[in-house]
Structure formats: C-alpha cells, structure tokens
mmCIF file of C-alpha atoms and ligand atoms in Angstrom:
data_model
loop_
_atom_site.group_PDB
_atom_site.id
_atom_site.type_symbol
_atom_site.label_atom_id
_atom_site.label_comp_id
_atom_site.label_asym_id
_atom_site.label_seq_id
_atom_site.Cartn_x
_atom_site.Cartn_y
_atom_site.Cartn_z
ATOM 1 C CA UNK A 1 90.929 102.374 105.030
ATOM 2 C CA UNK A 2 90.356 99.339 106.912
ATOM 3 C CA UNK A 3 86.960 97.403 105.615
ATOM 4 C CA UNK A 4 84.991 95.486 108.813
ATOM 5 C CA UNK A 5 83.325 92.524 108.063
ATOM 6 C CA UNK A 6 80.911 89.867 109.828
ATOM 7 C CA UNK A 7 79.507 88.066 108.023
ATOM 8 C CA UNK A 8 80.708 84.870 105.614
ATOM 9 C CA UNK A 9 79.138 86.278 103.052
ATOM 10 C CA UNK A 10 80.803 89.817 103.229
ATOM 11 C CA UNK A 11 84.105 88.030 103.733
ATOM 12 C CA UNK A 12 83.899 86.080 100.446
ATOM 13 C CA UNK A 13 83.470 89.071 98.576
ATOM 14 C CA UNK A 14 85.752 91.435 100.234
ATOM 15 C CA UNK A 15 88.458 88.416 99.920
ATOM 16 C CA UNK A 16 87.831 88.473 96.281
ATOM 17 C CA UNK A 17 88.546 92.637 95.720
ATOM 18 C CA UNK A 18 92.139 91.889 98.062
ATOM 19 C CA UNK A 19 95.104 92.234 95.405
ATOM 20 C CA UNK A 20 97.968 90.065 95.902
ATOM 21 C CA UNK A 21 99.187 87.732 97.740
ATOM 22 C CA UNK A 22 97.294 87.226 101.557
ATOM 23 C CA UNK A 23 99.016 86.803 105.057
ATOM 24 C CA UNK A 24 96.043 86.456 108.117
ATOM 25 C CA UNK A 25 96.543 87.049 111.436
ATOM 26 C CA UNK A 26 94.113 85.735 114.089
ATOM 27 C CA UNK A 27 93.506 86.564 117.202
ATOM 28 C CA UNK A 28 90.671 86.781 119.689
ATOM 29 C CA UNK A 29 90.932 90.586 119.989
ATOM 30 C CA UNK A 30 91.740 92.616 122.933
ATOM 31 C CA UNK A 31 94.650 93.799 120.782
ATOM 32 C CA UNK A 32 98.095 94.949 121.983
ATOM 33 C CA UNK A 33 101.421 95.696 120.748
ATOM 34 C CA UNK A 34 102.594 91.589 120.593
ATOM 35 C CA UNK A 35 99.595 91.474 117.939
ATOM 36 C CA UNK A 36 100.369 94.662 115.889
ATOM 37 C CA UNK A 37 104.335 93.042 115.704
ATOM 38 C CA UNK A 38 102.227 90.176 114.091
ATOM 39 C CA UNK A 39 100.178 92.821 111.885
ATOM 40 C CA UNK A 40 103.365 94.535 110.917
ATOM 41 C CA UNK A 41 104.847 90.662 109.800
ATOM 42 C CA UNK A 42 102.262 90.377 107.714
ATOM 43 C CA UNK A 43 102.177 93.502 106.066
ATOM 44 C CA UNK A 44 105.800 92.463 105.517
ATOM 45 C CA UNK A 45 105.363 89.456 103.350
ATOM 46 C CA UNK A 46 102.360 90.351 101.767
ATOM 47 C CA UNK A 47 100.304 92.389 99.628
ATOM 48 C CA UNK A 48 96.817 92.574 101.578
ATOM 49 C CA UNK A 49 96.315 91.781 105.018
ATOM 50 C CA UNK A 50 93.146 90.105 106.869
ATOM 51 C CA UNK A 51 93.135 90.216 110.992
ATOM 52 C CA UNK A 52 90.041 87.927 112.513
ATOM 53 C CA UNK A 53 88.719 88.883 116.226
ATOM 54 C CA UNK A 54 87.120 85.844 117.529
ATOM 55 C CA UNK A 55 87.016 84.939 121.149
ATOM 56 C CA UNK A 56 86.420 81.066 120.113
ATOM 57 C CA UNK A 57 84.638 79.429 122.740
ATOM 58 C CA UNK A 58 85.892 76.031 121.771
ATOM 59 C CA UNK A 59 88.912 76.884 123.397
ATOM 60 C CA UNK A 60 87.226 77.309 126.671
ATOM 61 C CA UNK A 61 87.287 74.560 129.669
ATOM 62 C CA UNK A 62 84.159 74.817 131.496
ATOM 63 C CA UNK A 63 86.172 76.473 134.490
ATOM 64 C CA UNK A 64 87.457 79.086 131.806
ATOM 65 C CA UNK A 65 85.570 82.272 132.097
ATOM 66 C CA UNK A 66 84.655 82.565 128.223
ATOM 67 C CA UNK A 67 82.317 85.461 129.119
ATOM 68 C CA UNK A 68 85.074 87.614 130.959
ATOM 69 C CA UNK A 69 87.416 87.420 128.295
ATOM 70 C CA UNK A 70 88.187 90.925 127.491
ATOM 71 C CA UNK A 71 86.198 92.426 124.303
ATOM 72 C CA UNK A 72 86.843 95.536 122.819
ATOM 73 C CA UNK A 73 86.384 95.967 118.858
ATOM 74 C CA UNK A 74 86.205 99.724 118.635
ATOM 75 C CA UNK A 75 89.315 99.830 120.027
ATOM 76 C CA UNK A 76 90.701 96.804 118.158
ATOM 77 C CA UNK A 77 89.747 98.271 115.157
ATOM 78 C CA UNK A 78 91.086 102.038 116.091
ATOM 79 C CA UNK A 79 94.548 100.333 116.101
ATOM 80 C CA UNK A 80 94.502 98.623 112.940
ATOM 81 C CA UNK A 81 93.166 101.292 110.970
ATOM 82 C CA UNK A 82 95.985 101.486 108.321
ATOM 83 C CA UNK A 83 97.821 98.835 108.866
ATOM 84 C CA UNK A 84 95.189 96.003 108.278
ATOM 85 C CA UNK A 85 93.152 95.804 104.671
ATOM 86 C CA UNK A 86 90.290 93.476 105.947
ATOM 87 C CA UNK A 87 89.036 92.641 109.405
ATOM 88 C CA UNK A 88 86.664 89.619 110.165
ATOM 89 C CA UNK A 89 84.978 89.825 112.885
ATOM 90 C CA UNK A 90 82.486 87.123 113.170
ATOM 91 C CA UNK A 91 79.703 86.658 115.685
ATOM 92 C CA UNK A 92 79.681 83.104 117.058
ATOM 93 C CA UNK A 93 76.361 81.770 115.314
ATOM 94 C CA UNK A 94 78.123 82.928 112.454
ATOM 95 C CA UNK A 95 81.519 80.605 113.169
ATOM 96 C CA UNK A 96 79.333 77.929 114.716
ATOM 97 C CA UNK A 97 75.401 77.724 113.588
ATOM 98 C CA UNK A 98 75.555 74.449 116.161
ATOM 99 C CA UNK A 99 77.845 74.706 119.342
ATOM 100 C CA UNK A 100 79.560 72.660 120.434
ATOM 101 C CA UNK A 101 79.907 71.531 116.208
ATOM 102 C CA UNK A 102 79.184 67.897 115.851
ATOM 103 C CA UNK A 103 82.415 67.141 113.568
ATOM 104 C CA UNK A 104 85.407 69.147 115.013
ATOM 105 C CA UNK A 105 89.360 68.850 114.252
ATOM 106 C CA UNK A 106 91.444 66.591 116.649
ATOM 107 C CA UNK A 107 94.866 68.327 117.275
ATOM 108 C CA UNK A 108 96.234 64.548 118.681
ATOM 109 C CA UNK A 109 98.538 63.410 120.863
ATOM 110 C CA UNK A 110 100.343 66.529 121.063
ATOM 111 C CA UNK A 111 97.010 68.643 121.898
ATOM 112 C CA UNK A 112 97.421 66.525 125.200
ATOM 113 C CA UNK A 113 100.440 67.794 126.401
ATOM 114 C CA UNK A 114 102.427 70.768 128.869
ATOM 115 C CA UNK A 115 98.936 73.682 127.973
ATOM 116 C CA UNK A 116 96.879 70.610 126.638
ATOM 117 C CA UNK A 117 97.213 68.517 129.789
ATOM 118 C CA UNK A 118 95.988 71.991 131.830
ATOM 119 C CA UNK A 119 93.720 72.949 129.439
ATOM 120 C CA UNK A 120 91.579 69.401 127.981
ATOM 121 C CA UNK A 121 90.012 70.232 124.706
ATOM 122 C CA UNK A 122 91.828 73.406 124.314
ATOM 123 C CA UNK A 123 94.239 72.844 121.301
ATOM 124 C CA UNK A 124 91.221 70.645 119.497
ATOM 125 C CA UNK A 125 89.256 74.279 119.810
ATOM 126 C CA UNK A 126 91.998 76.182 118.567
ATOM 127 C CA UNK A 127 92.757 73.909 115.650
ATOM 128 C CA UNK A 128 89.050 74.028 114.595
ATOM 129 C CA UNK A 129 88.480 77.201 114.560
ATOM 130 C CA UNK A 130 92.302 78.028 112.699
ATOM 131 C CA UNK A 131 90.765 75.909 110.129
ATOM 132 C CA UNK A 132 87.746 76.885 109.334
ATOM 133 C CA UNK A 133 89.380 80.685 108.890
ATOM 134 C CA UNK A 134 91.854 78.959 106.845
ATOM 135 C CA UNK A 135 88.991 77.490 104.611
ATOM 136 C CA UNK A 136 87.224 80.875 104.790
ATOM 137 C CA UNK A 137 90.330 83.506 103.929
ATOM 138 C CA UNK A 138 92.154 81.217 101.746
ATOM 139 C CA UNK A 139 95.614 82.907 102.793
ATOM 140 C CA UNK A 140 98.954 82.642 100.987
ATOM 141 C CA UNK A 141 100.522 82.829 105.045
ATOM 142 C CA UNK A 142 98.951 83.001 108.450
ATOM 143 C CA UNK A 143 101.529 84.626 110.903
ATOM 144 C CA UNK A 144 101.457 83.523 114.614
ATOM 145 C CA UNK A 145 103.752 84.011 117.581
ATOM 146 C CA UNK A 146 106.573 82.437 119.166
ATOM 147 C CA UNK A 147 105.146 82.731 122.628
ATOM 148 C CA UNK A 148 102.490 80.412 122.608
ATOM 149 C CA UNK A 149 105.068 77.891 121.259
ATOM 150 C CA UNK A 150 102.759 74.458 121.780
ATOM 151 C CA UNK A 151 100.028 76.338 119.443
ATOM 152 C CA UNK A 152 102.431 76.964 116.707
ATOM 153 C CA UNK A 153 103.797 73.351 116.754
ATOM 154 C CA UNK A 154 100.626 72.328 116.647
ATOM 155 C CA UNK A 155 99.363 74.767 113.670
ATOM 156 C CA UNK A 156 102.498 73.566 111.631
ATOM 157 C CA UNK A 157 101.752 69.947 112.379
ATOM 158 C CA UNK A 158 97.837 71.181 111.245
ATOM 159 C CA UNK A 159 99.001 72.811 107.770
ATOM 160 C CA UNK A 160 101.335 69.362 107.159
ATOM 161 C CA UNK A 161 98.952 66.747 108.026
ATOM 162 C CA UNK A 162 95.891 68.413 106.651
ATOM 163 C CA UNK A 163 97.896 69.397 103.436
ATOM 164 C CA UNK A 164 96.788 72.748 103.705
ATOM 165 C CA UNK A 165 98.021 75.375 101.420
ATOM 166 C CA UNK A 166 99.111 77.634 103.248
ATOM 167 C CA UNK A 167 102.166 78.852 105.162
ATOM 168 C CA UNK A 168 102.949 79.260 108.682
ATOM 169 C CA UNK A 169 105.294 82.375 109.491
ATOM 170 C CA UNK A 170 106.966 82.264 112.718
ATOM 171 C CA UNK A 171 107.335 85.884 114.579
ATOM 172 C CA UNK A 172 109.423 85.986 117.853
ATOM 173 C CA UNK A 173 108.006 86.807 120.865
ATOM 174 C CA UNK A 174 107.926 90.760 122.216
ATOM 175 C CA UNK A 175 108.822 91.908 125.201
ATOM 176 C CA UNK A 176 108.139 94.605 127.380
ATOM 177 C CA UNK A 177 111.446 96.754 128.675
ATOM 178 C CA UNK A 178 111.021 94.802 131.381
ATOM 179 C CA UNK A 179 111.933 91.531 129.739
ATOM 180 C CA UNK A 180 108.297 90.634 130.713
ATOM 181 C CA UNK A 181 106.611 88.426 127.436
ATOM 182 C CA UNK A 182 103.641 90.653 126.034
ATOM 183 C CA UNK A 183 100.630 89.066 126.652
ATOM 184 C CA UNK A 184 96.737 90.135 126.972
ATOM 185 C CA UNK A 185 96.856 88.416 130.533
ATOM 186 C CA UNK A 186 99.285 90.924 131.515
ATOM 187 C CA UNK A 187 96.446 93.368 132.005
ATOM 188 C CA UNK A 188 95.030 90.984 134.825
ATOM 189 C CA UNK A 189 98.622 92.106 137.174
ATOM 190 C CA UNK A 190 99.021 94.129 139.517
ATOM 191 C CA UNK A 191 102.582 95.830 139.806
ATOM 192 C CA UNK A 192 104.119 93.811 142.248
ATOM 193 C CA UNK A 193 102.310 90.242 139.921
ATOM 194 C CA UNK A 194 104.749 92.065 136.890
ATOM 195 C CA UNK A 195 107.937 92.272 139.186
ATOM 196 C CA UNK A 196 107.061 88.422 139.940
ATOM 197 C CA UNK A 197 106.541 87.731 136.604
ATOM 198 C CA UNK A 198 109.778 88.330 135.392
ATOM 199 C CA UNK A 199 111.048 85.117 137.065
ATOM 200 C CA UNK A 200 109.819 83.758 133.485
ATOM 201 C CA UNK A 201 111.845 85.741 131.115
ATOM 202 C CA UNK A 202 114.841 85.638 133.801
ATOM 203 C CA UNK A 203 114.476 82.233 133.342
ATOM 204 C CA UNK A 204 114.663 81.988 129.613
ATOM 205 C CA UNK A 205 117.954 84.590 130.009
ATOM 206 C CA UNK A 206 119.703 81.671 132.114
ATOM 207 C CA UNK A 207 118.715 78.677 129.896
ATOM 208 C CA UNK A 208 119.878 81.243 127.041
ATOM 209 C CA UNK A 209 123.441 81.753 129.347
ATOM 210 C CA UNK A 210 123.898 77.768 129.997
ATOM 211 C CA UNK A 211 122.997 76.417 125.892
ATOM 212 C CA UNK A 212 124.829 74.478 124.879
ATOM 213 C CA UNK A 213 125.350 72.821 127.772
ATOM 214 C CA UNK A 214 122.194 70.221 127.696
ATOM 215 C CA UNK A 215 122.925 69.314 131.679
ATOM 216 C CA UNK A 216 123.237 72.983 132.709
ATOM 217 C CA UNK A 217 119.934 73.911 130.503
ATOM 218 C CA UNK A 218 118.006 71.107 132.551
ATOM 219 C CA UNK A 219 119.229 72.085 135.674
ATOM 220 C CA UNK A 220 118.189 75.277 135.238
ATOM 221 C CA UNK A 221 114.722 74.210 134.851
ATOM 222 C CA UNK A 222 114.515 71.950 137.247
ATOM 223 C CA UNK A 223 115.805 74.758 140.020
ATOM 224 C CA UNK A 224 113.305 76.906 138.594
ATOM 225 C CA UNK A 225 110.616 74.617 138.651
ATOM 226 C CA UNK A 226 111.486 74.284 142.029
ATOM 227 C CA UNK A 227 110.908 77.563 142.728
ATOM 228 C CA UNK A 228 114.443 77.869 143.614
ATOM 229 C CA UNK A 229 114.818 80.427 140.676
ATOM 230 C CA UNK A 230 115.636 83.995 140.748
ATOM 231 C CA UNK A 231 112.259 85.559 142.463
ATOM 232 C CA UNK A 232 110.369 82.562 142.212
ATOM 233 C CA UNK A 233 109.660 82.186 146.094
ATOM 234 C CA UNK A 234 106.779 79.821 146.829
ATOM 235 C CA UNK A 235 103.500 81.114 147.652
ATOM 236 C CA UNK A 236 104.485 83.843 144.720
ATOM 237 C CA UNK A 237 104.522 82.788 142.014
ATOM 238 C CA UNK A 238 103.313 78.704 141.437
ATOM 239 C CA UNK A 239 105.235 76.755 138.270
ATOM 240 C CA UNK A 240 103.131 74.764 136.159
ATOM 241 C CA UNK A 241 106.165 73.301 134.143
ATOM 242 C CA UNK A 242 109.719 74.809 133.590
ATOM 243 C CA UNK A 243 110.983 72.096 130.649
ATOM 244 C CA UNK A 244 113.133 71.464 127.486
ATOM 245 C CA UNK A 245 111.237 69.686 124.724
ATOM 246 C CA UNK A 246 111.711 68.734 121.294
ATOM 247 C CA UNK A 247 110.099 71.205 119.244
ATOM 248 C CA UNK A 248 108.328 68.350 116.767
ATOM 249 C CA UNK A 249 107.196 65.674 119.700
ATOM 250 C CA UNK A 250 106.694 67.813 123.256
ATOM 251 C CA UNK A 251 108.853 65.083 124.361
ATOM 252 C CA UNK A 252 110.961 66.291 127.265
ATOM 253 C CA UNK A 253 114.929 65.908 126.233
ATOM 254 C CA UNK A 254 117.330 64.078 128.213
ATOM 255 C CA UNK A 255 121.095 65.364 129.394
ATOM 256 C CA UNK A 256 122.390 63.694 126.536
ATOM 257 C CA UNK A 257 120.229 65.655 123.719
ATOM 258 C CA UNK A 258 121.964 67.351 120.475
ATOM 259 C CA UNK A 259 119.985 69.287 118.628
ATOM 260 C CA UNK A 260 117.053 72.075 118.595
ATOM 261 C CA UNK A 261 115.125 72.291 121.889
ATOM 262 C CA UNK A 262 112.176 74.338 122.850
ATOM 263 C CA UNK A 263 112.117 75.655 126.198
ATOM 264 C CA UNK A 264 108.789 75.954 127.079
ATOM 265 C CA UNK A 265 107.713 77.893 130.733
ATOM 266 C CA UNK A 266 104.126 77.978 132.574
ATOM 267 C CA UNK A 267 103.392 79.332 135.745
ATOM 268 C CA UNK A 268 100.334 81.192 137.534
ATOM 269 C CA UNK A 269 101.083 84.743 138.963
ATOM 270 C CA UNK A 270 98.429 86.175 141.299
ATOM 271 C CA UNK A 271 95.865 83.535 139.471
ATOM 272 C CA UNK A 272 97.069 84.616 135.872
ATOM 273 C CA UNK A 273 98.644 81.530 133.814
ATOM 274 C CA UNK A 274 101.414 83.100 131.963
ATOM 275 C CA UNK A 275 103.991 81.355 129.316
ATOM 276 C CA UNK A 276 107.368 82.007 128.374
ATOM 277 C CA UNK A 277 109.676 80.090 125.399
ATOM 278 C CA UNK A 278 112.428 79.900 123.806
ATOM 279 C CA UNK A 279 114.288 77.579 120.957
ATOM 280 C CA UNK A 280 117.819 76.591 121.903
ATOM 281 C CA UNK A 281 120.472 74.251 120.282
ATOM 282 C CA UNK A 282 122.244 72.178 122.769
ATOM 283 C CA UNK A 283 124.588 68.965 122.735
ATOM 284 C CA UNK A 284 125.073 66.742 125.450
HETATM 285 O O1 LIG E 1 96.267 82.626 119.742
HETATM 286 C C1 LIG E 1 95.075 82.984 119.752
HETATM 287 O O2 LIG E 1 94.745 84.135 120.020
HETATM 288 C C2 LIG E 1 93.990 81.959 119.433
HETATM 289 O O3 LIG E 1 94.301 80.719 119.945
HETATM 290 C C3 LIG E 1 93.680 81.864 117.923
HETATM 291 C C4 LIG E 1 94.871 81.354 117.130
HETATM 292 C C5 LIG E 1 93.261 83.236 117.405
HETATM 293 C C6 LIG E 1 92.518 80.886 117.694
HETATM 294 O O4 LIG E 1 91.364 81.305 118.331
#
C-alpha cells in the first residue's frame, strides 16, 4: 500500500517507519512509462522507495506556461500503487513559504549552457528544489534519467560539490517502438509531430553508426543541425542544437577528441521542445 503525503511534517515521520536503505525518484508528475522504468530502478537497488510530484515553479521562465503543465495525482498515484512505498506530494507554500526563496542554489557555469542558455534560471530551479528533497528524504540514491542528460550532469556535479550523501543512479533513456524518446511532452503531438520527431532518435542511431569516428560523429550533427538530416526538412521540425560535448564541461569536442562524449539533441516539433542523448566513445 502506497502511503500519500503533503506535508513536511508527515514526510519526516513516514521517512522514519521506511526500512532499509532509500532510493527517491522525483518528478513533477504527469507520470508515464519513462518514470515507472525509474520507479522500477529504484525498487531495484533499494529497500523502500519515495516518488515526489512537484511541478516546481522555479524551473519556469516567465514565457513557460507553469499553470498548463499537466497535473494529474489520482492518476499518478493509481500507477504507483505497489510499486512505490511513500509518495510526497507537496503543495508549493509547503516547498516554498516565500516564492521566489530569497537564498536559492546556483547550478554555475554549466546551468548556462545548450537547455540553460534556452531556458535562463532553469537548472538554478531544478537544483534548488533537488536539494531541498534531498535535505527532506535523506535518500541512500536518487535515480534520474539519461534523457535529460544536462540535468543529470548537473545533479552529479550538485551531490560532488555540495558533498551530499547521497548517490546518483543513472537509468537509460526509454523509448517508444518507434525509437521516439519517452517524454511527458510527447502528449502535446499530433501523429504526423511523432513521425517528425523521430528525426531525433534517427539521429542518435547515425552518431551511434559513425563512433568512433570523432569527424564522422560531428558531421553528422552538423548535417542534422542543418536540417539536412533524415526527415528534418525546414519549416518541420526547427533544431535548437545537434552537438557532441564532454559529459563533465558541456564543452563542445573538436575532430580530434578521444574519449567519452555526450551527444546531446534539442529541437522544437509543432512548438514542443523535445531532447534526445546519447554517451559515445570516440578517438580522433
Ligand atoms: O526532471 C524533472 O522532472 C524535474 O526537473 C525534477 C528533477 C523533478 C525537479 O523538479
């Protein structure tokens, strides 16, 4: 039986009946299958799990629509009945008694970057709030996913420079048959935005194809961020960035790179920002 929480209060002592070791996963609700892989992960390594719904609106731009994002807890819950032990699910004078919070947590230079460039403030909302839950749930591991690959660098750097004691666990990203990375924006497609969508994970097939070869990798990013890809025809589907970073610094990697590279993909379909990623070892 899955015990619902909302309060501080009632998480403190529901945290203290959990037995075992603790893995969280967070998320900001509107559940799907890509967050139940992430449930399952935890369940995994642990003995008691803890999910927290909380659209944060620290992670909103002002041109975000904070109040559109989808909400559903019933149904959030209905699906981790079972598989979750506790579920936070705060209401936002309960995360933030004063918003925006006068001391906050900077996620730097490499909150800035690719998603941080697009999105100003965004990864310095995320990091806040993945703290304070931290603080609150005390976890042994909090499992996030590969797909939004700039947020986990960012959470590991978080956990490392913060000393925090807890650990990050990595789960790769799921896909739909399709090839098509699962993501709560997917629900904002129509059928023919999905076909166009695919030019993402057909992308991360080809940089998959060309590894090692550092050259070929960047080329085909660059073609794709031309829109020169398979099914990326201008006017469809518009590329925010198509690049090969390194996974610690968001620097973008030259031809002449050896080593582990993240290949990290953002581009707007019908309106809808969607990301793709994958990790790659290449030599020049
Ligand atoms: O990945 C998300 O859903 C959010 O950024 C997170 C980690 C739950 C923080 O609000």
């Amino acid at each position: 039986m899955t015990q619902i929480v909302t309060t501080k209060a009632q998480l403190r002592t529901a945290r203290e009946s959990l037995p075992g070791s603790v893995a969280v996963v967070m998320t900001m609700g509107a559940l799907h299958e890509g967050h139940l892989m992430l449930v399952r992960r935890a369940r995994e390594i642990a003995d008691s799990v803890v999910v927290t719904i909380f659209v944060n609106p620290l992670q909103f731009g002002p041109t975000e629509d904070y109040e559109a994002y989808p909400r559903d807890l019933a149904g959030d819950v209905a699906l981790l009945d079972g598989l979750a032990d506790l579920v936070f699910a705060p209401e936002v004078w309960e995360m933030y008694p004063v918003l925006p919070p006068p001391v906050s947590v900077s996620a730097g230079v490499l909150g800035t970057r690719f998603e941080g460039a697009a999105r100003p403030g965004h990864f310095d909302g995320v990091v806040t709030v993945v703290t304070k839950l931290l603080h609150l749930i005390a976890p042994d591991a909090a499992v996030f996913g590969r797909k939004d690959a700039q947020q986990l660098a960012i959470l590991e750097r978080l956990v490392a420079d913060l000393d925090l004691p807890v650990r990050i666990e990595a789960v790769d990203i799921v896909r739909e048959e399709s090839g098509l990375a699962r993501s709560s924006r997917n629900a904002y497609l129509s059928a023919a935005g999905r076909d166009r969508a695919l030019v993402l994970s057909r992308t991360i097939a080809a940089v998959q194809e060309a590894a090692p070869d550092a050259a070929a990798v960047l080329a085909v990013l660059e073609r794709a961020g031309r829109g020169e890809g398979d099914g990326g025809e201008a006017g469809e589907v518009r590329w925010a960035y198509a690049e090969a970073v390194d996974p610690a610094t968001f620097e973008s990697i030259g031809p002449g790179h050896h080593g582990e590279v993240l290949v990290v993909l953002a581009a707007h379909v019908e309106g809808t920002r969607l990301l793709d990623a994958t990790t790659l070892v290449v030599s020049g």
